[in-house]
Tab-separated table of C-alpha atoms in Angstrom:
chain	number	residue	atom	x	y	z
A	1	MET	CA	-11.440	-47.306	21.135
A	2	GLY	CA	-14.128	-45.938	18.855
A	3	THR	CA	-16.377	-45.106	21.831
A	4	LYS	CA	-13.546	-43.270	23.491
A	5	HIS	CA	-12.875	-41.324	20.309
A	6	LEU	CA	-16.605	-40.440	19.957
A	7	GLY	CA	-16.719	-39.319	23.539
A	8	THR	CA	-13.636	-37.122	23.057
A	9	SER	CA	-15.182	-35.595	19.951
A	10	LEU	CA	-18.409	-34.934	21.714
A	11	GLU	CA	-16.706	-33.384	24.731
A	12	ARG	CA	-14.716	-31.204	22.339
A	13	ARG	CA	-17.934	-29.940	20.677
A	14	GLN	CA	-19.502	-29.349	24.068
A	15	LYS	CA	-16.497	-27.311	25.227
A	16	LEU	CA	-16.589	-25.255	22.066
A	17	MET	CA	-20.303	-24.532	22.589
A	18	GLN	CA	-19.611	-23.548	26.176
A	19	LEU	CA	-16.754	-21.297	25.057
A	20	SER	CA	-19.019	-19.665	22.497
A	21	ILE	CA	-21.474	-18.793	25.227
A	22	LEU	CA	-18.617	-17.733	27.599
A	23	ASN	CA	-17.353	-15.415	24.921
A	24	ASN	CA	-20.415	-13.143	25.400
A	25	ALA	CA	-19.946	-13.122	29.187
A	26	ASN	CA	-16.146	-12.999	29.675
A	27	PRO	CA	-14.145	-12.557	26.444
A	28	SER	CA	-10.758	-12.601	28.197
A	29	LEU	CA	-11.423	-15.916	29.936
A	30	TYR	CA	-12.877	-17.231	26.687
A	31	SER	CA	-9.684	-16.373	24.801
A	32	ALA	CA	-7.485	-18.250	27.306
A	33	LEU	CA	-9.696	-21.327	27.438
A	34	ASN	CA	-10.339	-21.385	23.679
A	35	GLN	CA	-6.595	-21.307	22.973
A	36	SER	CA	-6.141	-24.539	24.935
A	37	VAL	CA	-9.093	-26.284	23.277
A	38	CYS	CA	-8.352	-25.201	19.679
A	39	GLU	CA	-4.554	-25.153	19.917
A	40	ARG	CA	-4.452	-22.331	17.433
A	41	PHE	CA	-1.343	-20.833	15.907
A	42	SER	CA	-0.435	-17.841	17.976
A	43	TYR	CA	2.036	-15.021	17.466
A	44	ASN	CA	3.174	-12.010	19.463
A	45	PRO	CA	0.438	-9.406	18.723
A	46	TYR	CA	2.877	-6.561	19.269
A	47	ILE	CA	5.254	-7.476	16.340
A	48	VAL	CA	3.308	-5.854	13.482
A	49	PRO	CA	2.141	-2.720	15.368
A	50	THR	CA	5.744	-2.177	16.488
A	51	LEU	CA	6.936	-2.440	12.858
A	52	PHE	CA	4.340	0.214	11.828
A	53	PHE	CA	5.375	2.505	14.693
A	54	LEU	CA	9.010	2.194	13.664
A	55	MET	CA	8.111	2.963	10.066
A	56	PHE	CA	6.117	6.108	10.881
A	57	PRO	CA	8.908	8.650	11.596
A	58	ILE	CA	10.862	7.533	8.563
A	59	ALA	CA	7.840	7.686	6.318
A	60	LEU	CA	6.811	11.047	7.774
A	61	LEU	CA	10.234	12.595	7.225
A	62	LEU	CA	10.588	11.328	3.662
A	63	ASN	CA	7.080	12.296	2.626
A	64	VAL	CA	7.174	15.691	4.247
A	65	VAL	CA	10.331	16.427	2.219
A	66	ALA	CA	8.722	15.011	-0.898
A	67	ALA	CA	5.589	17.172	-0.301
A	68	TRP	CA	7.781	20.215	0.383
A	69	VAL	CA	9.559	19.733	-2.948
A	70	SER	CA	6.431	18.915	-4.919
A	71	VAL	CA	4.657	22.041	-3.695
A	72	HIS	CA	7.497	24.099	-5.174
A	73	LEU	CA	7.338	22.187	-8.532
A	74	LYS	CA	5.247	23.812	-11.212
A	75	SER	CA	2.762	21.496	-12.879
A	76	THR	CA	4.310	21.945	-16.282
A	77	SER	CA	4.026	18.295	-17.334
A	78	THR	CA	1.546	15.459	-16.942
A	79	PHE	CA	4.161	13.506	-15.003
A	80	VAL	CA	4.434	16.207	-12.303
A	81	VAL	CA	0.634	16.192	-11.988
A	82	TYR	CA	0.600	12.469	-11.319
A	83	LEU	CA	3.659	12.782	-9.010
A	84	LYS	CA	1.951	15.413	-6.863
A	85	ASN	CA	-1.110	13.206	-6.532
A	86	LEU	CA	1.098	10.243	-5.603
A	87	VAL	CA	2.798	12.319	-2.917
A	88	ALA	CA	-0.633	13.305	-1.552
A	89	ALA	CA	-1.727	9.662	-1.388
A	90	ASP	CA	1.531	8.712	0.373
A	91	ILE	CA	0.987	11.503	2.921
A	92	VAL	CA	-2.563	10.270	3.603
A	93	MET	CA	-1.259	6.722	4.190
A	94	THR	CA	1.506	8.047	6.420
A	95	LEU	CA	-0.888	9.996	8.640
A	96	MET	CA	-3.048	6.899	9.060
A	97	ILE	CA	-0.154	4.730	10.338
A	98	PRO	CA	-0.284	5.753	14.026
A	99	MET	CA	-4.008	5.074	14.328
A	100	LYS	CA	-3.742	1.713	12.463
A	101	ALA	CA	-0.812	0.638	14.634
A	102	ALA	CA	-2.504	1.696	17.858
A	103	ALA	CA	-5.710	-0.081	16.906
A	104	ASP	CA	-3.799	-3.307	16.299
A	105	LEU	CA	-2.413	-3.338	19.836
A	106	PRO	CA	-4.289	-5.735	22.117
A	107	THR	CA	-4.492	-3.153	24.868
A	108	THR	CA	-6.218	-0.490	22.747
A	109	TRP	CA	-8.249	-2.546	20.214
A	110	GLU	CA	-11.505	-2.313	22.128
A	111	GLN	CA	-11.372	1.488	22.291
A	112	LEU	CA	-10.228	2.043	18.674
A	113	ALA	CA	-11.911	-0.840	16.832
A	114	GLY	CA	-15.042	1.129	15.939
A	115	PRO	CA	-13.498	4.271	14.429
A	116	THR	CA	-10.654	2.254	12.849
A	117	CYS	CA	-12.968	-0.254	11.096
A	118	ARG	CA	-15.353	2.469	9.974
A	119	PHE	CA	-12.966	5.235	8.899
A	120	PHE	CA	-9.210	4.979	9.373
A	121	ALA	CA	-8.664	1.531	7.882
A	122	VAL	CA	-10.899	2.397	4.981
A	123	ILE	CA	-8.965	5.587	4.252
A	124	PHE	CA	-5.648	3.749	4.630
A	125	TYR	CA	-6.582	1.027	2.165
A	126	ASN	CA	-8.087	3.362	-0.400
A	127	ALA	CA	-5.034	5.620	-0.301
A	128	GLN	CA	-2.878	2.518	-0.918
A	129	TYR	CA	-4.813	1.635	-4.067
A	130	THR	CA	-4.699	5.263	-5.141
A	131	CYS	CA	-0.914	4.959	-5.027
A	132	ILE	CA	-1.038	1.771	-7.100
A	133	ALA	CA	-3.261	3.442	-9.687
A	134	LEU	CA	-1.066	6.520	-9.939
A	135	LEU	CA	2.104	4.406	-10.341
A	136	GLY	CA	0.336	2.709	-13.263
A	137	LEU	CA	-0.609	6.071	-14.730
A	138	ILE	CA	2.995	7.334	-14.436
A	139	SER	CA	4.238	4.249	-16.303
A	140	LEU	CA	1.649	4.753	-19.063
A	141	ASP	CA	2.497	8.528	-19.242
A	142	ARG	CA	6.194	7.718	-19.699
A	143	PHE	CA	5.373	4.981	-22.219
A	144	PHE	CA	3.480	7.330	-24.500
A	145	LYS	CA	5.962	10.196	-24.093
A	146	ILE	CA	8.918	8.044	-25.094
A	147	MET	CA	7.366	5.494	-27.467
A	148	MET	CA	4.996	7.937	-29.180
A	149	PRO	CA	6.386	11.409	-28.428
A	150	HIS	CA	4.142	13.212	-31.007
A	151	SER	CA	0.974	11.448	-29.980
A	152	ARG	CA	-1.808	13.119	-27.941
A	153	MET	CA	-3.084	9.852	-26.595
A	154	PHE	CA	-3.851	9.026	-22.976
A	155	GLY	CA	-4.335	12.440	-21.564
A	156	GLN	CA	-1.083	14.015	-22.813
A	157	SER	CA	-2.345	17.358	-21.689
A	158	LEU	CA	-2.263	18.982	-18.218
A	159	THR	CA	-6.004	19.350	-18.071
A	160	MET	CA	-6.701	15.770	-18.888
A	161	SER	CA	-4.079	14.459	-16.459
A	162	LYS	CA	-5.707	16.471	-13.718
A	163	VAL	CA	-9.124	15.033	-14.699
A	164	ILE	CA	-7.726	11.485	-14.694
A	165	SER	CA	-6.115	11.998	-11.307
A	166	ALA	CA	-9.291	13.386	-9.809
A	167	THR	CA	-11.270	10.421	-11.294
A	168	VAL	CA	-8.871	7.957	-9.566
A	169	TRP	CA	-9.533	9.599	-6.191
A	170	LEU	CA	-13.269	9.818	-6.810
A	171	VAL	CA	-13.689	6.215	-7.975
A	172	LEU	CA	-11.629	4.642	-5.221
A	173	PHE	CA	-12.847	6.741	-2.304
A	174	GLY	CA	-16.392	7.234	-3.597
A	175	GLY	CA	-16.863	3.830	-5.227
A	176	THR	CA	-15.229	1.549	-2.626
A	177	GLY	CA	-14.378	3.656	0.454
A	178	LEU	CA	-17.673	5.428	1.093
A	179	PRO	CA	-19.824	2.247	0.698
A	180	ASN	CA	-17.454	0.448	3.074
A	181	ILE	CA	-17.948	3.184	5.655
A	182	LEU	CA	-21.754	3.211	5.285
A	183	LEU	CA	-21.983	-0.644	5.361
A	184	THR	CA	-19.913	-0.910	8.544
A	185	ASN	CA	-23.010	0.029	10.442
A	186	LYS	CA	-23.709	-2.644	13.057
A	187	SER	CA	-23.674	-1.528	16.703
A	188	VAL	CA	-22.224	-3.799	19.309
A	189	ALA	CA	-23.124	-3.280	22.974
A	190	ASN	CA	-19.856	-4.784	24.241
A	191	ALA	CA	-16.760	-3.560	22.397
A	192	SER	CA	-14.843	-6.645	23.507
A	193	LEU	CA	-17.028	-8.662	21.115
A	194	ILE	CA	-15.442	-6.922	18.124
A	195	THR	CA	-12.805	-9.464	17.203
A	196	THR	CA	-12.577	-8.422	13.572
A	197	CYS	CA	-14.020	-5.615	11.506
A	198	MET	CA	-16.422	-8.126	9.978
A	199	VAL	CA	-18.379	-8.090	13.278
A	200	LEU	CA	-19.444	-4.505	12.494
A	201	LYS	CA	-20.704	-5.321	9.009
A	202	GLY	CA	-24.078	-6.771	8.092
A	203	PRO	CA	-24.494	-9.326	5.359
A	204	ALA	CA	-24.452	-6.618	2.690
A	205	GLY	CA	-21.265	-5.129	4.168
A	206	VAL	CA	-19.524	-8.530	4.320
A	207	HIS	CA	-20.475	-9.290	0.697
A	208	PHE	CA	-19.331	-5.828	-0.458
A	209	HIS	CA	-16.015	-6.273	1.379
A	210	GLU	CA	-15.424	-9.639	-0.254
A	211	GLN	CA	-16.254	-8.410	-3.741
A	212	THR	CA	-14.147	-5.220	-3.518
A	213	SER	CA	-11.171	-7.193	-2.173
A	214	LEU	CA	-11.369	-9.440	-5.184
A	215	LEU	CA	-11.795	-6.596	-7.652
A	216	LEU	CA	-8.905	-4.554	-6.126
A	217	ASN	CA	-6.715	-7.649	-6.265
A	218	ILE	CA	-7.506	-8.050	-9.949
A	219	PHE	CA	-6.834	-4.325	-10.436
A	220	PHE	CA	-3.453	-4.655	-8.828
A	221	TRP	CA	-2.305	-7.502	-11.130
A	222	PHE	CA	-3.589	-5.597	-14.139
A	223	VAL	CA	-1.573	-2.492	-13.115
A	224	SER	CA	1.410	-4.772	-12.507
A	225	VAL	CA	1.334	-6.061	-16.099
A	226	VAL	CA	0.963	-2.520	-17.409
A	227	ILE	CA	4.037	-1.400	-15.396
A	228	VAL	CA	6.209	-4.276	-16.435
A	229	VAL	CA	5.270	-3.942	-20.147
A	230	CYS	CA	5.728	-0.142	-20.174
A	231	TYR	CA	9.078	-0.014	-18.501
A	232	ILE	CA	10.585	-2.905	-20.490
A	233	CYS	CA	9.435	-1.146	-23.735
A	234	ILE	CA	10.833	2.180	-22.520
A	235	ALA	CA	14.225	0.592	-21.652
A	236	ASN	CA	14.448	-1.182	-25.022
A	237	ARG	CA	13.586	2.037	-26.911
A	238	VAL	CA	16.274	4.095	-25.059
A	239	ILE	CA	18.895	1.384	-25.472
A	240	GLN	CA	18.010	1.133	-29.166
A	241	SER	CA	18.489	4.923	-29.457
A	242	TYR	CA	22.038	4.530	-28.086
A	243	ARG	CA	22.805	1.903	-30.700
A	244	ASN	CA	21.311	3.913	-33.537
A	245	SER	CA	23.438	6.903	-32.529
A	246	GLY	CA	26.563	4.735	-32.521
A	247	SER	CA	27.175	5.377	-28.832
A	248	ASN	CA	29.340	2.881	-26.873
A	249	ASN	CA	28.124	4.172	-23.528
A	250	SER	CA	27.764	0.845	-21.832
A	251	GLN	CA	27.583	2.576	-18.450
A	252	GLY	CA	24.518	4.515	-19.623
A	253	LYS	CA	22.818	1.344	-20.792
A	254	GLN	CA	23.471	-0.329	-17.461
A	255	LYS	CA	21.933	2.674	-15.610
A	256	ILE	CA	18.805	2.364	-17.713
A	257	LYS	CA	18.504	-1.288	-16.983
A	258	LEU	CA	19.123	-0.654	-13.273
A	259	ARG	CA	16.384	1.970	-13.155
A	260	VAL	CA	13.853	-0.326	-14.849
A	261	PHE	CA	14.856	-3.158	-12.515
A	262	LEU	CA	14.460	-0.903	-9.433
A	263	VAL	CA	10.985	0.368	-10.423
A	264	ILE	CA	9.659	-3.136	-11.089
A	265	ILE	CA	11.302	-4.922	-8.190
A	266	VAL	CA	10.322	-2.331	-5.611
A	267	PHE	CA	6.746	-2.462	-6.805
A	268	PHE	CA	6.525	-6.224	-6.650
A	269	ILE	CA	8.465	-6.712	-3.397
A	270	CYS	CA	6.214	-4.142	-1.709
A	271	PHE	CA	2.833	-5.155	-3.082
A	272	GLY	CA	3.186	-8.671	-4.442
A	273	PRO	CA	3.112	-10.764	-1.238
A	274	TYR	CA	0.129	-8.879	0.178
A	275	HIS	CA	-1.964	-9.454	-2.959
A	276	ILE	CA	-0.979	-13.122	-3.113
A	277	ILE	CA	-2.225	-13.653	0.439
A	278	ARG	CA	-5.188	-11.288	0.345
A	279	ILE	CA	-7.715	-13.489	-1.556
A	280	PRO	CA	-7.366	-16.677	0.547
A	281	TYR	CA	-7.330	-14.505	3.721
A	282	THR	CA	-10.563	-12.648	2.772
A	283	SER	CA	-12.285	-15.899	1.952
A	284	GLN	CA	-11.450	-17.160	5.481
A	285	GLN	CA	-12.137	-13.806	7.052
A	286	VAL	CA	-15.772	-13.388	5.865
A	287	SER	CA	-16.725	-16.902	7.120
A	288	TYR	CA	-14.661	-16.899	10.288
A	289	SER	CA	-16.295	-17.311	13.726
A	290	ASN	CA	-14.621	-17.292	17.158
A	291	ALA	CA	-16.138	-20.715	17.760
A	292	ASP	CA	-14.141	-22.064	14.870
A	293	CYS	CA	-10.882	-23.909	15.366
A	294	SER	CA	-9.116	-22.716	12.225
A	295	GLN	CA	-5.361	-22.581	12.320
A	296	THR	CA	-5.474	-21.694	8.617
A	297	TYR	CA	-7.198	-18.410	9.414
A	298	GLU	CA	-4.608	-17.556	12.109
A	299	TYR	CA	-1.714	-18.317	9.778
A	300	LEU	CA	-3.251	-16.267	6.993
A	301	ARG	CA	-4.086	-13.398	9.349
A	302	PHE	CA	-0.427	-13.152	10.527
A	303	ALA	CA	0.817	-13.439	6.908
A	304	LYS	CA	-1.656	-10.750	5.820
A	305	GLU	CA	-0.625	-8.394	8.576
A	306	LEU	CA	3.037	-8.830	7.911
A	307	SER	CA	2.690	-8.552	4.154
A	308	HIS	CA	0.527	-5.472	4.535
A	309	TRP	CA	3.322	-3.815	6.542
A	310	LEU	CA	5.635	-4.718	3.675
A	311	ALA	CA	3.206	-3.136	1.162
A	312	THR	CA	3.093	0.001	3.303
A	313	THR	CA	6.863	0.401	3.105
A	314	ASN	CA	6.212	1.590	-0.465
A	315	ILE	CA	5.517	5.051	1.084
A	316	CYS	CA	9.173	5.102	2.117
A	317	MET	CA	10.353	3.854	-1.277
A	318	ASP	CA	8.409	6.329	-3.409
A	319	PRO	CA	10.319	9.478	-2.256
A	320	LEU	CA	13.612	7.719	-2.985
A	321	LEU	CA	12.394	6.773	-6.478
A	322	TYR	CA	11.432	10.372	-7.147
A	323	VAL	CA	15.032	11.444	-6.621
A	324	PHE	CA	16.444	8.606	-8.544
A	325	LEU	CA	14.133	8.711	-11.508
A	326	CYS	CA	12.735	12.236	-11.786
A	327	ARG	CA	15.206	14.807	-13.089
A	328	GLU	CA	12.924	17.776	-12.284
A	329	PHE	CA	12.251	16.562	-8.716
A	330	LYS	CA	15.940	15.873	-8.122
A	331	GLU	CA	17.033	19.269	-9.401
A	332	LYS	CA	14.417	21.071	-7.320
A	333	LEU	CA	15.426	19.127	-4.212
A	334	MET	CA	19.144	19.886	-4.694
A	335	SER	CA	18.361	23.526	-5.345
A	336	MET	CA	16.304	23.779	-2.104
A	337	MET	CA	18.971	21.955	-0.152
A	338	GLU	CA	21.612	24.327	-1.523
A	339	ASN	CA	19.552	27.325	-0.386
A	340	CYS	CA	19.124	25.795	3.111
A	341	PHE	CA	22.665	24.756	3.696
A	342	LYS	CA	24.675	27.248	1.642
A	343	ALA	CA	27.199	29.109	3.855
A	344	PRO	CA	27.797	32.800	3.030
A	345	GLY	CA	30.874	33.255	0.836
A	346	LYS	CA	31.317	29.571	0.155
A	347	GLN	CA	30.491	27.579	-2.899
A	348	ASN	CA	28.086	24.769	-2.420
A	349	HIS	CA	28.569	21.518	-4.311
A	350	PHE	CA	25.054	20.101	-4.304
A	351	GLY	CA	24.767	21.197	-7.913
A	352	GLN	CA	27.229	18.628	-9.038
A	353	PHE	CA	24.574	15.989	-8.500
A	354	SER	CA	22.014	17.771	-10.623
A	355	GLY	CA	20.357	15.951	-13.520
A	356	LYS	CA	21.765	18.617	-15.819
A	357	ASN	CA	25.160	16.970	-15.615
A	358	ASN	CA	23.811	13.535	-16.350
A	359	ASN	CA	24.384	12.241	-19.829
A	360	ASN	CA	21.492	9.869	-19.574
A	361	ASN	CA	18.579	12.219	-19.212
A	362	ASN	CA	16.454	10.388	-21.689
A	363	PHE	CA	15.277	7.918	-19.156
A	364	TYR	CA	14.656	10.363	-16.403
A	365	PHE	CA	10.971	10.820	-15.759
């Protein structure tokens, strides 16, 4: 029995070695044979790209409208400065979706792997973390405006908010994006050998990728804590102001709690799962080889792809939050819609939804 087991194990190793050699000669045949030997977890490779393609028109419509409104907003407050930068980051992510989705398709991966790994994926990921950073800055901006209205802390001037926004773009794209582009510098004679983007990175590129993934994950959880603390403090302060004024507006208090809940829950539902999976996935990714029989990597890869799609849905959520939370954005949108749809000689009723008629303007951003 032991001899039989030893023989089976030896045959398995020999088959894997043969498959590794075969991969260089005939990748498609290798893939089919390797699947039977390794018995890997497999999933339909069209699921996630299809989800991205379905998201694209929705994200494009919402963010074009958001950009249209933000262009017509005057930068009269630090919040509007951060909002405009957030809209720009969302637009960048939206424009990268078709290329990312197309590259993830099995039929086009070989043609698009090079430019996607070197440029498009890097731009996409850096725009995502720019969004996260700006959402954190917006929460801090609101915190200082409401909790310390007379303070000049944390860039409570238009010039400083523009400098901070520019610094976010520069640090993320210059400090992590550009090195990733430069370190994805290996040339591969046969494009079919590019099974993951790690194939195009040398040892320095792989190490940099691993370290930046870890740092950006830590950065996300730090921003998460900031957002939760800021919005809970803001909600408590506004509710306390109701009590101090003797107001019995329970509906207004519920609206405040709902807005805080929406901001926090949307942020965590979108970004949380991806960042929980990201670290174990990256650890497997940098050490993964096609000759390995690792079901763990395949499970993590699918979970990472699906959770990253979920994280990307944030670009659809942001424009809705602008309307729900930003009085100035909402009023400008309603005004522009009124101008577009107003029929001559008829009164338009878009104005009834304006933030001016809302008794709970304190919590609007």
